[in-house]
Amino acid sequence: MSTQKSTQNITQIALFLVIGAIAPLLDTTMTNVALDTIMKSLNVSVNAIQWITTSYVLAMGIAVPVAGWATNWFDGKHLYLGALVVFLLGSIVSSWATTLPLLVIGRIIQGAAAGIVVPLITTLVVQVAGSQGLGKLMAVVGMPAVLIPILGPTIGGYLIDALNWHWIFLINIPLVLLSLLLLVWKMPKFPAAKQGKHLDIPSLATLTGLFTAAIIGITRFSTGDSFTSTKVLTPLLLALACLIGYILYAIFQPQRALVSLELFKSPTFDASVVILMLSGIAVNGAMFLLPLYLQNTRGLSVVWSGTYLIAQGIGLLLSRSQIGKLTDSIGARWVVLVAIVIAVAGTLPFVFFTAKTSKWLILLALFVRGIGQGGLTIPVMADSYTGLPKRLIAEATTATRMLQNIGGAMGTAVLATIIAHELPSVGMNAAYQTAFMWSVGFILVTAIPAWFLSHDRR
């Protein structure tokens, strides 16, 4: 009875933590839908409007290592509530913005807060649960991360149609206030261990340089600059230099480095981070691709394109509980390999779809793709912690979240570049078909690291 009660308490804690993440995750997808509207409203160029998204991702990535350190030195409840208050401030600034610079400042504040909120959920859940039943708990924790990006475009589309783009930020205010009330009332304290690493400035500087330079290089490439141009090569070479610099620093100062190289001695962790990066490219890239495809080749409105994507969400919902249970019982390897086959089966048809394809075939493909998508996230996140000592949990969360962010940004940039390059020569529909083929390729490549995931939990 006590074990069941303990499991119920852990699940309840996970649910309350997830509620706090709804606003940051919802905000990201709604903003993507609104970019064209904001661009016209503020009378700025496409290159300039990119910074609304880029600044958010940069701030989020830079904050992730800080979250990993802060979890060891500050009470988890206070840290989580403080980050939500900062996100609320960023939402207010963004909603008031009438110029691009002010909007970018608001987005930086939001991104920094989200970079602490999102990884902190996983860290706190793993700390309270240990290694038992992580598959089921990751299904709970990961639910908004995969469902909200699907529902967000529809909600954002309705808000923009009925009101104006400022409301995609204003809507965060009541959401965050409600979350704060619930968390203050119900969330237990998570006393800090007050042991482990202090915030290491050289680590933070090199990781920040790596993340920032990589995103800038990818963004410039996606907006039309040649890969061999100085504008693209300079930040990418700087990113490489920062990566090498961090590895050397972590070798010679292992007690100070924010992300220990000891993590990479675990084959399951290595496989997990590679899959998370590749699936970030395939999943996030396709989430960028699908609304554009539905609007540009099918002629759907912003609202209807988001509504179509609900079919993908239903597939996710139906598969999530079973995926968690299977991961806990048989390990992640076979769950992920089967999910890859399903995800390919749901994505490959888009390579052949045309403007005249039946909407029911499109909805069926999206539904199948949703089932596969769940299997590429839940088991991998759970397996990244398998066999790791408790002292490395926060650092593992830092590493996995950073690679997810980089993968997501790369996916958007790569697929956007493919469409831009193909469009003048082959036309709209063929350009999107080529981009979907690349997305299928990225999904297939994940089968290689998937073989090194755990395969027998008994």
Tab-separated table of N, CA, C and O in Angstrom, residues 47 216-236 417 420-421:
chain	number	residue	atom	x	y	z
A	47	ASN	N	14.824	38.493	-42.492
A	47	ASN	CA	16.061	38.258	-41.746
A	47	ASN	C	15.977	38.830	-40.341
A	47	ASN	O	16.483	38.248	-39.381
A	216	ILE	N	23.769	30.729	-34.733
A	216	ILE	CA	23.930	31.860	-35.662
A	216	ILE	C	24.342	31.352	-37.045
A	216	ILE	O	23.806	31.788	-38.074
A	217	GLY	N	25.299	30.412	-37.079
A	217	GLY	CA	25.736	29.866	-38.361
A	217	GLY	C	24.617	29.158	-39.099
A	217	GLY	O	24.409	29.354	-40.302
A	218	ILE	N	23.838	28.355	-38.366
A	218	ILE	CA	22.722	27.619	-38.974
A	218	ILE	C	21.651	28.582	-39.461
A	218	ILE	O	21.087	28.432	-40.550
A	219	THR	N	21.355	29.610	-38.640
A	219	THR	CA	20.330	30.592	-39.007
A	219	THR	C	20.719	31.358	-40.267
A	219	THR	O	19.902	31.567	-41.167
A	220	ARG	N	21.977	31.761	-40.345
A	220	ARG	CA	22.439	32.486	-41.540
A	220	ARG	C	22.383	31.592	-42.777
A	220	ARG	O	22.028	32.039	-43.863
A	221	PHE	N	22.732	30.315	-42.588
A	221	PHE	CA	22.665	29.385	-43.712
A	221	PHE	C	21.229	29.208	-44.171
A	221	PHE	O	20.933	29.160	-45.367
A	222	SER	N	20.302	29.126	-43.202
A	222	SER	CA	18.894	28.906	-43.545
A	222	SER	C	18.260	30.113	-44.214
A	222	SER	O	17.255	29.990	-44.903
A	223	THR	N	18.847	31.310	-44.001
A	223	THR	CA	18.264	32.513	-44.611
A	223	THR	C	18.923	32.859	-45.946
A	223	THR	O	18.736	33.964	-46.449
A	224	GLY	N	19.712	31.934	-46.492
A	224	GLY	CA	20.154	32.119	-47.866
A	224	GLY	C	21.637	32.271	-48.105
A	224	GLY	O	22.092	32.194	-49.241
A	225	ASP	N	22.446	32.490	-47.053
A	225	ASP	CA	23.891	32.617	-47.257
A	225	ASP	C	24.492	31.260	-47.613
A	225	ASP	O	24.064	30.222	-47.101
A	226	SER	N	25.502	31.268	-48.474
A	226	SER	CA	26.168	30.034	-48.877
A	226	SER	C	26.922	29.423	-47.694
A	226	SER	O	27.434	30.139	-46.833
A	227	PHE	N	27.007	28.072	-47.672
A	227	PHE	CA	27.704	27.394	-46.580
A	227	PHE	C	29.177	27.783	-46.524
A	227	PHE	O	29.790	27.782	-45.461
A	228	THR	N	29.760	28.105	-47.681
A	228	THR	CA	31.180	28.458	-47.725
A	228	THR	C	31.422	29.952	-47.512
A	228	THR	O	32.565	30.401	-47.537
A	229	SER	N	30.373	30.731	-47.313
A	229	SER	CA	30.540	32.170	-47.112
A	229	SER	C	31.116	32.455	-45.726
A	229	SER	O	30.951	31.666	-44.796
A	230	THR	N	31.778	33.590	-45.614
A	230	THR	CA	32.380	33.979	-44.336
A	230	THR	C	31.332	34.119	-43.244
A	230	THR	O	31.563	33.763	-42.087
A	231	LYS	N	30.139	34.601	-43.601
A	231	LYS	CA	29.063	34.802	-42.623
A	231	LYS	C	28.643	33.503	-41.956
A	231	LYS	O	28.227	33.492	-40.798
A	232	VAL	N	28.734	32.385	-42.697
A	232	VAL	CA	28.346	31.082	-42.144
A	232	VAL	C	29.540	30.365	-41.522
A	232	VAL	O	29.448	29.837	-40.414
A	233	LEU	N	30.669	30.348	-42.235
A	233	LEU	CA	31.835	29.600	-41.767
A	233	LEU	C	32.425	30.158	-40.477
A	233	LEU	O	32.861	29.401	-39.605
A	234	THR	N	32.454	31.483	-40.340
A	234	THR	CA	33.059	32.089	-39.147
A	234	THR	C	32.391	31.622	-37.857
A	234	THR	O	33.063	31.128	-36.948
A	235	PRO	N	31.046	31.742	-37.724
A	235	PRO	CA	30.438	31.240	-36.479
A	235	PRO	C	30.538	29.725	-36.312
A	235	PRO	O	30.680	29.240	-35.182
A	236	LEU	N	30.494	28.961	-37.412
A	236	LEU	CA	30.600	27.507	-37.286
A	236	LEU	C	31.999	27.082	-36.834
A	236	LEU	O	32.148	26.163	-36.024
A	417	THR	N	16.304	25.415	-45.746
A	417	THR	CA	17.288	25.617	-46.814
A	417	THR	C	16.968	24.749	-48.027
A	417	THR	O	17.056	25.196	-49.174
A	420	ALA	N	14.082	26.283	-49.892
A	420	ALA	CA	14.500	27.514	-50.578
A	420	ALA	C	15.317	27.215	-51.831
A	420	ALA	O	15.164	27.875	-52.865
A	421	HIS	N	16.197	26.187	-51.750
A	421	HIS	CA	17.047	25.851	-52.893
A	421	HIS	C	16.270	25.132	-54.006
A	421	HIS	O	16.565	25.294	-55.188
